[in-house]
């Protein structure tokens, strides 16, 4: 017989409008978000409860917490200013500290030049790009991430930059420090691989001398 779903797991912001329809279909609805390392860890615990795998989930959470603590132990505030970009098909946004990527950079001791900027209505943990703000802050490094393995958002951003000479005034661009992050670690919620995400970032910054 065909499998029939009895639960829908979605995103708090993106799927909230779908709740009445889903509940009318008789589905239990669970809306989640993972905008920080702590929230990702909480999600793992939640899925453990839903799937009746509490023991395995708790063991995984303990391992992740220990690895995160070990990775950031002794971290000092790095002398580096970063612009963290997120490319979707038709837009490039700046990650705020309230986003998951922003939280990872914060744990790594990085100054996010977009801290304090207003979030977008649709993506409240991201801000609209402000070239004026970027030029004023003059980031040392620019990190770019995409939702999937599609190279087009990064290529489009590079093409947009080429059409605006002001980008070439930035320290990051002069020093060839525009870094495309692996999407499986930064483009979506990496789940248990959150430790790898943080370690990748730490290694990247270390290799740049920060």
Coordinates of N, CA and C in Angstrom, one line a residue:
X1 N 0.8 -1.2 0.0 CA 0.0 0.0 0.0 C 0.9 1.3 0.0
X2 N 0.3 2.3 -0.5 CA 1.1 3.6 -0.6 C 1.3 4.2 0.8
X3 N 2.5 4.7 1.0 CA 2.8 5.4 2.3 C 2.0 6.7 2.3
X4 N 1.5 7.0 3.5 CA 0.8 8.2 3.7 C 1.4 9.0 4.8
X5 N 1.8 10.2 4.4 CA 2.5 11.1 5.4 C 1.5 11.6 6.5
X6 N 1.9 11.7 7.7 CA 1.0 12.2 8.8 C 1.7 13.5 9.4
X7 N 2.9 13.8 9.0 CA 3.5 15.0 9.5 C 4.2 15.8 8.4
X8 N 4.2 17.1 8.6 CA 4.9 18.0 7.7 C 5.9 18.8 8.5
X9 N 7.1 18.8 8.1 CA 8.2 19.6 8.8 C 8.6 20.6 7.8
X10 N 8.5 21.9 8.2 CA 8.8 23.0 7.3 C 9.5 24.1 8.1
X11 N 9.7 25.2 7.4 CA 10.4 26.4 7.9 C 9.5 27.4 8.5
X12 N 9.8 28.0 9.6 CA 8.9 28.9 10.4 C 8.5 30.1 9.5
X13 N 9.4 30.6 8.7 CA 9.1 31.8 8.0 C 8.5 31.5 6.6
X14 N 9.1 30.5 5.9 CA 8.7 30.2 4.6 C 7.4 29.4 4.5
X15 N 7.1 28.6 5.5 CA 5.9 27.7 5.4 C 4.8 28.1 6.3
X16 N 4.9 29.2 7.0 CA 3.8 29.6 8.0 C 2.5 29.8 7.3
X17 N 2.5 30.3 6.0 CA 1.3 30.6 5.3 C 0.6 29.3 4.9
X18 N 1.4 28.2 4.9 CA 0.8 26.9 4.4 C 0.1 26.1 5.5
X19 N 0.3 26.6 6.8 CA -0.2 25.8 7.9 C -1.7 25.4 7.8
X20 N -2.6 26.4 7.6 CA -4.0 26.1 7.6 C -4.3 25.0 6.5
X21 N -3.7 25.1 5.3 CA -4.0 24.1 4.3 C -3.5 22.7 4.7
X22 N -2.3 22.7 5.3 CA -1.7 21.4 5.7 C -2.5 20.7 6.9
X23 N -2.9 21.6 7.8 CA -3.7 21.0 8.9 C -5.1 20.6 8.4
X24 N -5.6 21.2 7.4 CA -6.9 20.8 6.9 C -6.8 19.5 6.2
X25 N -5.6 19.1 5.8 CA -5.4 17.8 5.2 C -5.1 16.7 6.2
X26 N -5.2 17.1 7.5 CA -5.0 16.2 8.6 C -3.6 15.9 9.0
X27 N -2.7 16.8 8.5 CA -1.2 16.7 8.8 C -0.9 17.4 10.1
X28 N 0.0 16.8 10.9 CA 0.6 17.5 12.0 C 1.7 18.3 11.5
X29 N 1.8 19.6 11.8 CA 2.7 20.5 11.3 C 3.8 20.9 12.3
X30 N 5.0 20.8 11.9 CA 6.1 21.2 12.8 C 7.0 22.2 12.0
X31 N 7.0 23.5 12.5 CA 7.8 24.5 11.8 C 9.1 24.7 12.6
X32 N 10.2 24.8 11.8 CA 11.5 24.9 12.5 C 12.3 26.0 11.8
X33 N 13.4 26.4 12.5 CA 14.4 27.3 11.9 C 15.7 27.0 12.5
X34 N 16.8 27.2 11.8 CA 18.1 27.0 12.3 C 19.0 28.2 12.0
X35 N 18.8 29.2 12.8 CA 19.5 30.5 12.5 C 20.8 30.6 13.4
X36 N 21.1 29.6 14.1 CA 22.3 29.6 15.0 C 22.8 28.2 15.3
X37 N 24.0 28.1 15.7 CA 24.5 26.7 16.1 C 23.6 26.1 17.2
X38 N 23.2 26.9 18.1 CA 22.3 26.4 19.2 C 21.0 25.9 18.7
X39 N 20.4 26.6 17.7 CA 19.2 26.2 17.1 C 19.3 24.9 16.3
X40 N 20.4 24.7 15.6 CA 20.7 23.5 14.9 C 20.8 22.3 15.8
X41 N 21.5 22.5 17.0 CA 21.6 21.5 18.0 C 20.2 21.1 18.6
X42 N 19.4 22.2 18.8 CA 18.1 21.9 19.3 C 17.2 21.1 18.3
X43 N 17.4 21.4 17.0 CA 16.7 20.7 16.0 C 17.0 19.2 16.0
X44 N 18.3 18.9 16.2 CA 18.7 17.5 16.3 C 18.0 16.7 17.4
X45 N 17.9 17.4 18.6 CA 17.2 16.9 19.7 C 15.7 16.7 19.4
X46 N 15.1 17.6 18.7 CA 13.7 17.6 18.4 C 13.4 16.4 17.4
X47 N 14.3 16.2 16.4 CA 14.1 15.1 15.5 C 14.3 13.8 16.2
X48 N 15.2 13.7 17.2 CA 15.4 12.5 18.0 C 14.1 12.2 18.7
X49 N 13.4 13.2 19.2 CA 12.1 12.9 19.9 C 11.0 12.5 19.0
X50 N 10.9 13.1 17.8 CA 9.9 12.8 16.8 C 10.1 11.4 16.3
X51 N 11.4 11.0 16.1 CA 11.7 9.6 15.5 C 11.9 8.6 16.6
X52 N 11.7 9.0 17.9 CA 11.9 8.1 19.0 C 13.3 7.5 19.0
X53 N 14.3 8.4 18.7 CA 15.7 8.1 18.7 C 16.4 9.0 19.7
X54 N 15.8 9.2 20.9 CA 16.4 10.2 21.8 C 17.8 9.9 22.2
X55 N 18.1 8.6 22.4 CA 19.4 8.3 22.9 C 20.5 8.6 21.9
X56 N 20.2 8.2 20.6 CA 21.2 8.5 19.5 C 21.3 10.0 19.3
X57 N 20.2 10.8 19.4 CA 20.2 12.2 19.2 C 21.0 12.9 20.3
X58 N 20.8 12.4 21.6 CA 21.6 13.0 22.7 C 23.1 12.8 22.6
X59 N 23.4 11.6 22.1 CA 24.9 11.3 21.9 C 25.5 12.2 20.8
X60 N 24.7 12.4 19.7 CA 25.2 13.2 18.7 C 25.3 14.7 19.1
X61 N 24.3 15.1 19.9 CA 24.3 16.5 20.4 C 25.6 16.7 21.3
X62 N 25.8 15.8 22.2 CA 27.0 15.9 23.1 C 28.3 15.9 22.3
X63 N 28.4 15.1 21.2 CA 29.6 15.1 20.4 C 29.8 16.5 19.7
X64 N 28.7 17.0 19.1 CA 28.7 18.3 18.4 C 29.1 19.4 19.4
X65 N 28.5 19.4 20.6 CA 28.8 20.5 21.6 C 30.3 20.4 22.0
X66 N 30.8 19.2 22.2 CA 32.2 19.1 22.6 C 33.1 19.6 21.5
X67 N 32.8 19.2 20.2 CA 33.6 19.6 19.1 C 33.6 21.1 18.9
X68 N 32.4 21.7 19.0 CA 32.3 23.1 18.8 C 33.1 23.9 19.9
X69 N 33.0 23.4 21.2 CA 33.7 24.0 22.3 C 35.2 23.9 22.0
X70 N 35.6 22.7 21.6 CA 37.1 22.5 21.3 C 37.6 23.4 20.2
X71 N 36.7 23.6 19.2 CA 37.1 24.4 18.0 C 37.2 25.9 18.3
X72 N 36.3 26.4 19.2 CA 36.4 27.8 19.5 C 37.1 28.2 20.7
X73 N 37.6 27.1 21.5 CA 38.3 27.3 22.7 C 39.5 28.2 22.5
X74 N 39.6 29.3 23.3 CA 40.7 30.2 23.2 C 40.6 31.2 22.1
X75 N 39.5 31.1 21.4 CA 39.4 32.1 20.2 C 39.4 33.5 20.7
X76 N 40.2 34.3 20.1 CA 40.3 35.7 20.4 C 39.6 36.4 19.3
X77 N 39.1 37.6 19.5 CA 38.6 38.4 18.4 C 39.6 38.6 17.4
X78 N 39.4 38.2 16.2 CA 40.4 38.3 15.1 C 40.4 39.7 14.5
X79 N 41.5 40.2 14.1 CA 41.6 41.5 13.5 C 41.3 41.4 12.0
X80 N 40.0 41.1 11.8 CA 39.5 40.9 10.4 C 38.1 41.3 10.2
X81 N 37.8 42.1 9.2 CA 36.4 42.5 8.9 C 36.0 41.7 7.7
X82 N 34.8 41.2 7.8 CA 34.3 40.3 6.7 C 32.9 40.8 6.2
X83 N 32.7 40.6 4.9 CA 31.4 40.7 4.3 C 31.0 39.3 3.9
X84 N 29.8 38.9 4.4 CA 29.3 37.5 4.1 C 28.1 37.6 3.2
X85 N 28.2 37.1 2.0 CA 27.2 37.3 1.0 C 26.4 35.9 0.8
X86 N 25.2 36.1 0.4 CA 24.3 34.9 0.1 C 23.7 35.1 -1.2
X87 N 24.0 34.3 -2.2 CA 23.4 34.5 -3.5 C 22.3 33.5 -3.8
X88 N 21.1 34.1 -4.2 CA 20.0 33.3 -4.6 C 19.8 33.7 -6.1
X89 N 19.0 32.9 -6.9 CA 18.9 33.2 -8.3 C 18.9 34.6 -8.8
X90 N 18.1 35.5 -8.1 CA 18.0 36.8 -8.7 C 18.5 37.9 -7.7
X91 N 19.2 37.5 -6.7 CA 19.6 38.6 -5.7 C 20.8 38.1 -4.9
X92 N 21.6 39.0 -4.5 CA 22.7 38.8 -3.5 C 22.4 39.6 -2.3
X93 N 22.4 38.9 -1.1 CA 22.1 39.5 0.2 C 23.3 39.5 1.1
X94 N 23.3 40.2 2.1 CA 24.4 40.2 3.1 C 23.9 39.5 4.4
X95 N 24.7 38.5 4.8 CA 24.3 37.8 6.1 C 24.5 38.6 7.3
X96 N 23.5 38.7 8.1 CA 23.6 39.4 9.4 C 24.1 38.5 10.5
X97 N 24.6 39.0 11.6 CA 25.0 38.1 12.7 C 23.8 37.1 13.2
X98 N 22.6 37.5 12.9 CA 21.4 36.7 13.4 C 21.2 35.5 12.5
X99 N 21.9 35.4 11.4 CA 21.8 34.2 10.5 C 22.7 33.1 11.0
X100 N 22.5 31.9 10.5 CA 23.4 30.8 10.8 C 24.8 31.1 10.4
X101 N 25.0 31.5 9.2 CA 26.4 31.8 8.7 C 27.0 32.9 9.6
X102 N 26.2 33.9 9.9 CA 26.6 35.0 10.7 C 27.1 34.6 12.1
X103 N 26.3 33.6 12.7 CA 26.7 33.1 14.0 C 28.0 32.3 13.9
X104 N 28.2 31.5 12.8 CA 29.5 30.8 12.6 C 30.6 31.7 12.6
X105 N 30.5 32.8 11.8 CA 31.6 33.8 11.7 C 31.8 34.5 13.0
X106 N 30.8 34.7 13.8 CA 30.9 35.3 15.1 C 31.7 34.4 16.0
X107 N 31.4 33.1 16.0 CA 32.1 32.1 16.8 C 33.6 32.0 16.4
X108 N 33.8 32.3 15.2 CA 35.2 32.3 14.7 C 36.0 33.6 15.0
X109 N 35.3 34.6 15.6 CA 35.9 35.8 16.0 C 36.0 36.9 15.0
X110 N 35.1 36.8 14.0 CA 35.2 37.7 12.9 C 34.2 38.9 13.1
X111 N 34.7 40.1 12.6 CA 33.8 41.3 12.7 C 32.9 41.3 11.4
X112 N 31.6 41.2 11.6 CA 30.7 41.3 10.4 C 30.4 42.7 10.1
X113 N 30.8 43.2 9.0 CA 30.6 44.7 8.7 C 29.2 45.1 8.5
X114 N 28.2 44.1 8.4 CA 26.8 44.4 8.3 C 26.0 44.4 9.6
X115 N 26.8 44.2 10.7 CA 26.1 44.1 12.0 C 25.3 45.4 12.2
X116 N 24.0 45.3 12.6 CA 23.2 46.4 12.9 C 22.3 46.9 11.7
X117 N 22.6 46.3 10.6 CA 21.7 46.7 9.4 C 20.4 46.1 9.5
X118 N 19.3 46.7 9.0 CA 18.0 46.1 9.1 C 17.8 44.9 8.2
X119 N 17.1 43.9 8.7 CA 16.9 42.7 7.9 C 15.8 42.9 6.8
X120 N 15.9 42.1 5.8 CA 14.9 42.1 4.8 C 13.6 41.5 5.3
X121 N 12.5 41.9 4.7 CA 11.2 41.4 5.1 C 11.0 39.9 4.9
X122 N 11.5 39.5 3.8 CA 11.3 38.0 3.4 C 12.4 37.2 4.1
X123 N 13.6 37.8 4.2 CA 14.8 37.1 4.8 C 15.3 38.0 5.9
X124 N 14.7 38.0 7.1 CA 15.0 38.9 8.2 C 16.4 38.8 8.8
X125 N 17.1 37.6 8.5 CA 18.5 37.5 9.0 C 19.5 37.9 8.0
X126 N 19.0 38.5 6.9 CA 19.9 39.0 5.8 C 19.5 40.4 5.5
X127 N 20.5 41.2 5.0 CA 20.3 42.6 4.7 C 20.5 42.9 3.2
X128 N 19.9 43.9 2.8 CA 20.1 44.3 1.4 C 21.5 44.9 1.2
X129 N 22.1 44.6 0.1 CA 23.5 45.1 -0.1 C 23.5 46.6 -0.2
X130 N 24.4 47.2 0.5 CA 24.6 48.6 0.5 C 26.1 48.9 0.1
X131 N 26.3 49.2 -1.1 CA 27.7 49.4 -1.6 C 28.4 50.6 -0.8
X132 N 27.6 51.6 -0.4 CA 28.1 52.7 0.4 C 28.6 52.2 1.7
X133 N 27.8 51.3 2.4 CA 28.2 50.7 3.7 C 29.5 49.9 3.5
X134 N 29.5 49.1 2.4 CA 30.6 48.2 2.2 C 31.9 49.0 1.9
X135 N 31.8 50.0 1.1 CA 33.0 50.9 0.8 C 33.5 51.6 2.1
X136 N 32.6 52.0 2.9 CA 32.9 52.7 4.2 C 33.6 51.7 5.1
X137 N 33.1 50.5 5.2 CA 33.7 49.5 6.2 C 35.0 48.9 5.6
X138 N 35.1 48.8 4.3 CA 36.2 48.2 3.6 C 36.6 46.8 4.2
X139 N 35.9 45.8 3.9 CA 36.2 44.5 4.4 C 37.5 43.9 3.9
X140 N 38.2 43.1 4.8 CA 39.4 42.5 4.5 C 39.2 41.3 3.6
X141 N 38.0 40.6 3.8 CA 37.7 39.4 3.1 C 36.2 39.4 2.8
X142 N 35.9 38.8 1.6 CA 34.5 38.6 1.3 C 34.2 37.2 1.1
X143 N 33.2 36.6 1.8 CA 32.8 35.2 1.6 C 31.5 35.2 0.9
X144 N 31.4 34.2 0.0 CA 30.1 34.1 -0.8 C 29.6 32.7 -0.6
X145 N 28.3 32.6 -0.4 CA 27.7 31.3 -0.3 C 26.4 31.2 -1.2
X146 N 26.1 30.0 -1.7 CA 24.9 29.8 -2.5 C 24.0 28.7 -1.8
X147 N 22.8 28.7 -2.2 CA 21.9 27.7 -1.6 C 22.2 26.3 -2.1
X148 N 22.7 26.1 -3.4 CA 23.0 24.8 -3.9 C 24.3 24.9 -4.7
X149 N 24.5 23.8 -5.5 CA 25.8 23.8 -6.2 C 25.8 24.5 -7.5
X150 N 24.7 25.3 -7.8 CA 24.7 26.1 -9.0 C 25.7 27.2 -8.9
X151 N 26.5 27.3 -9.9 CA 27.6 28.4 -9.9 C 27.0 29.7 -10.4
X152 N 25.8 29.8 -10.9 CA 25.3 31.0 -11.5 C 25.3 32.2 -10.5
X153 N 24.8 32.0 -9.3 CA 24.8 33.2 -8.4 C 26.1 33.8 -8.2
X154 N 27.2 33.0 -8.1 CA 28.5 33.5 -7.9 C 29.0 34.2 -9.1
X155 N 28.7 33.6 -10.3 CA 29.2 34.2 -11.5 C 28.4 35.5 -11.8
X156 N 27.1 35.5 -11.4 CA 26.4 36.8 -11.6 C 26.9 37.9 -10.7
X157 N 27.3 37.5 -9.5 CA 27.8 38.5 -8.6 C 29.1 39.1 -9.1
X158 N 30.0 38.2 -9.6 CA 31.3 38.6 -10.1 C 31.1 39.5 -11.3
X159 N 30.1 39.2 -12.2 CA 29.8 40.1 -13.3 C 29.2 41.4 -12.9
X160 N 28.4 41.4 -11.8 CA 27.9 42.7 -11.3 C 29.0 43.5 -10.8
X161 N 30.0 42.9 -10.1 CA 31.1 43.6 -9.5 C 31.9 44.3 -10.6
X162 N 32.1 43.5 -11.7 CA 32.9 44.0 -12.8 C 32.3 45.2 -13.5
X163 N 31.0 45.4 -13.3 CA 30.3 46.6 -13.9 C 30.3 47.8 -13.0
X164 N 30.8 47.6 -11.8 CA 30.9 48.7 -10.8 C 32.3 48.9 -10.3
X165 N 33.1 49.8 -10.9 CA 34.5 49.9 -10.6 C 34.8 50.1 -9.1
X166 N 33.8 50.7 -8.3 CA 34.1 51.0 -6.9 C 34.4 49.7 -6.1
X167 N 33.9 48.5 -6.6 CA 34.3 47.3 -5.9 C 35.8 47.1 -5.8
X168 N 36.5 47.5 -6.9 CA 37.9 47.3 -7.0 C 38.7 48.1 -6.0
X169 N 38.1 49.0 -5.3 CA 38.7 49.9 -4.3 C 38.9 49.1 -2.9
X170 N 38.1 48.0 -2.8 CA 38.0 47.3 -1.5 C 39.3 46.5 -1.3
X171 N 39.7 46.5 0.0 CA 40.9 45.7 0.4 C 40.8 44.3 0.0
X172 N 39.6 43.7 0.2 CA 39.4 42.3 -0.1 C 39.6 42.0 -1.6
X173 N 39.1 42.9 -2.4 CA 39.2 42.6 -3.9 C 40.7 42.9 -4.3
X174 N 41.3 43.9 -3.8 CA 42.7 44.2 -4.2 C 43.6 43.0 -3.8
X175 N 43.3 42.3 -2.7 CA 44.1 41.2 -2.2 C 43.6 39.8 -2.7
X176 N 42.6 39.9 -3.6 CA 42.1 38.6 -4.2 C 41.5 37.7 -3.1
X177 N 40.7 38.3 -2.2 CA 40.1 37.6 -1.1 C 38.6 37.6 -1.2
X178 N 38.1 37.1 -2.3 CA 36.7 36.8 -2.5 C 36.6 35.3 -2.6
X179 N 36.0 34.7 -1.5 CA 36.0 33.2 -1.3 C 34.6 32.6 -1.4
X180 N 34.5 31.7 -2.3 CA 33.2 31.0 -2.5 C 33.2 29.8 -1.6
X181 N 32.2 29.8 -0.6 CA 32.1 28.8 0.4 C 31.4 27.5 -0.1
X182 N 31.8 26.3 0.3 CA 31.1 25.1 -0.1 C 29.6 25.1 0.3
X183 N 28.7 24.9 -0.6 CA 27.3 25.0 -0.3 C 26.8 24.0 0.7
X184 N 27.4 22.8 0.7 CA 27.0 21.8 1.6 C 27.3 22.1 3.1
X185 N 28.2 23.1 3.3 CA 28.5 23.5 4.7 C 27.9 24.8 5.1
X186 N 27.6 25.6 4.1 CA 27.1 27.0 4.4 C 25.9 27.4 3.6
X187 N 25.5 26.8 2.5 CA 24.4 27.2 1.8 C 23.0 26.8 2.3
X188 N 23.0 25.8 3.1 CA 21.8 25.3 3.8 C 22.1 25.0 5.2
X189 N 21.1 24.6 6.0 CA 21.4 24.1 7.3 C 22.2 22.8 7.2
X190 N 23.4 22.8 7.7 CA 24.3 21.6 7.5 C 24.0 20.5 8.5
X191 N 23.1 20.7 9.5 CA 22.8 19.7 10.5 C 24.0 19.3 11.3
X192 N 24.2 18.0 11.5 CA 25.4 17.6 12.3 C 26.7 18.0 11.7
X193 N 26.8 18.4 10.4 CA 28.0 18.9 9.8 C 28.4 20.3 10.2
X194 N 27.6 20.9 11.1 CA 27.9 22.2 11.6 C 29.3 22.4 12.1
X195 N 29.8 21.3 12.7 CA 31.2 21.3 13.2 C 32.2 21.5 12.1
X196 N 31.9 20.8 11.0 CA 32.8 20.9 9.8 C 32.7 22.4 9.2
X197 N 31.5 23.0 9.3 CA 31.4 24.3 8.8 C 32.3 25.3 9.5
X198 N 32.2 25.2 10.9 CA 33.0 26.0 11.7 C 34.5 25.8 11.5
X199 N 34.9 24.5 11.4 CA 36.3 24.1 11.2 C 36.8 24.6 9.8
X200 N 36.0 24.5 8.8 CA 36.3 25.1 7.5 C 36.6 26.6 7.6
X201 N 35.7 27.3 8.2 CA 35.9 28.7 8.4 C 37.2 29.1 9.2
X202 N 37.4 28.4 10.3 CA 38.6 28.6 11.0 C 39.9 28.4 10.2
X203 N 39.9 27.2 9.4 CA 41.1 26.9 8.6 C 41.3 28.0 7.5
X204 N 40.2 28.5 6.9 CA 40.2 29.5 5.9 C 40.9 30.8 6.5
X205 N 40.4 31.2 7.6 CA 40.9 32.4 8.2 C 42.4 32.2 8.6
X206 N 42.7 31.1 9.1 CA 44.1 30.8 9.5 C 45.0 30.9 8.3
X207 N 44.5 30.3 7.2 CA 45.3 30.3 5.9 C 45.5 31.7 5.4
X208 N 44.6 32.6 5.7 CA 44.7 34.0 5.3 C 45.6 34.8 6.2
X209 N 46.0 34.2 7.3 CA 46.8 34.9 8.3 C 46.1 35.7 9.4
X210 N 44.8 35.3 9.6 CA 44.0 36.0 10.6 C 43.9 35.1 11.8

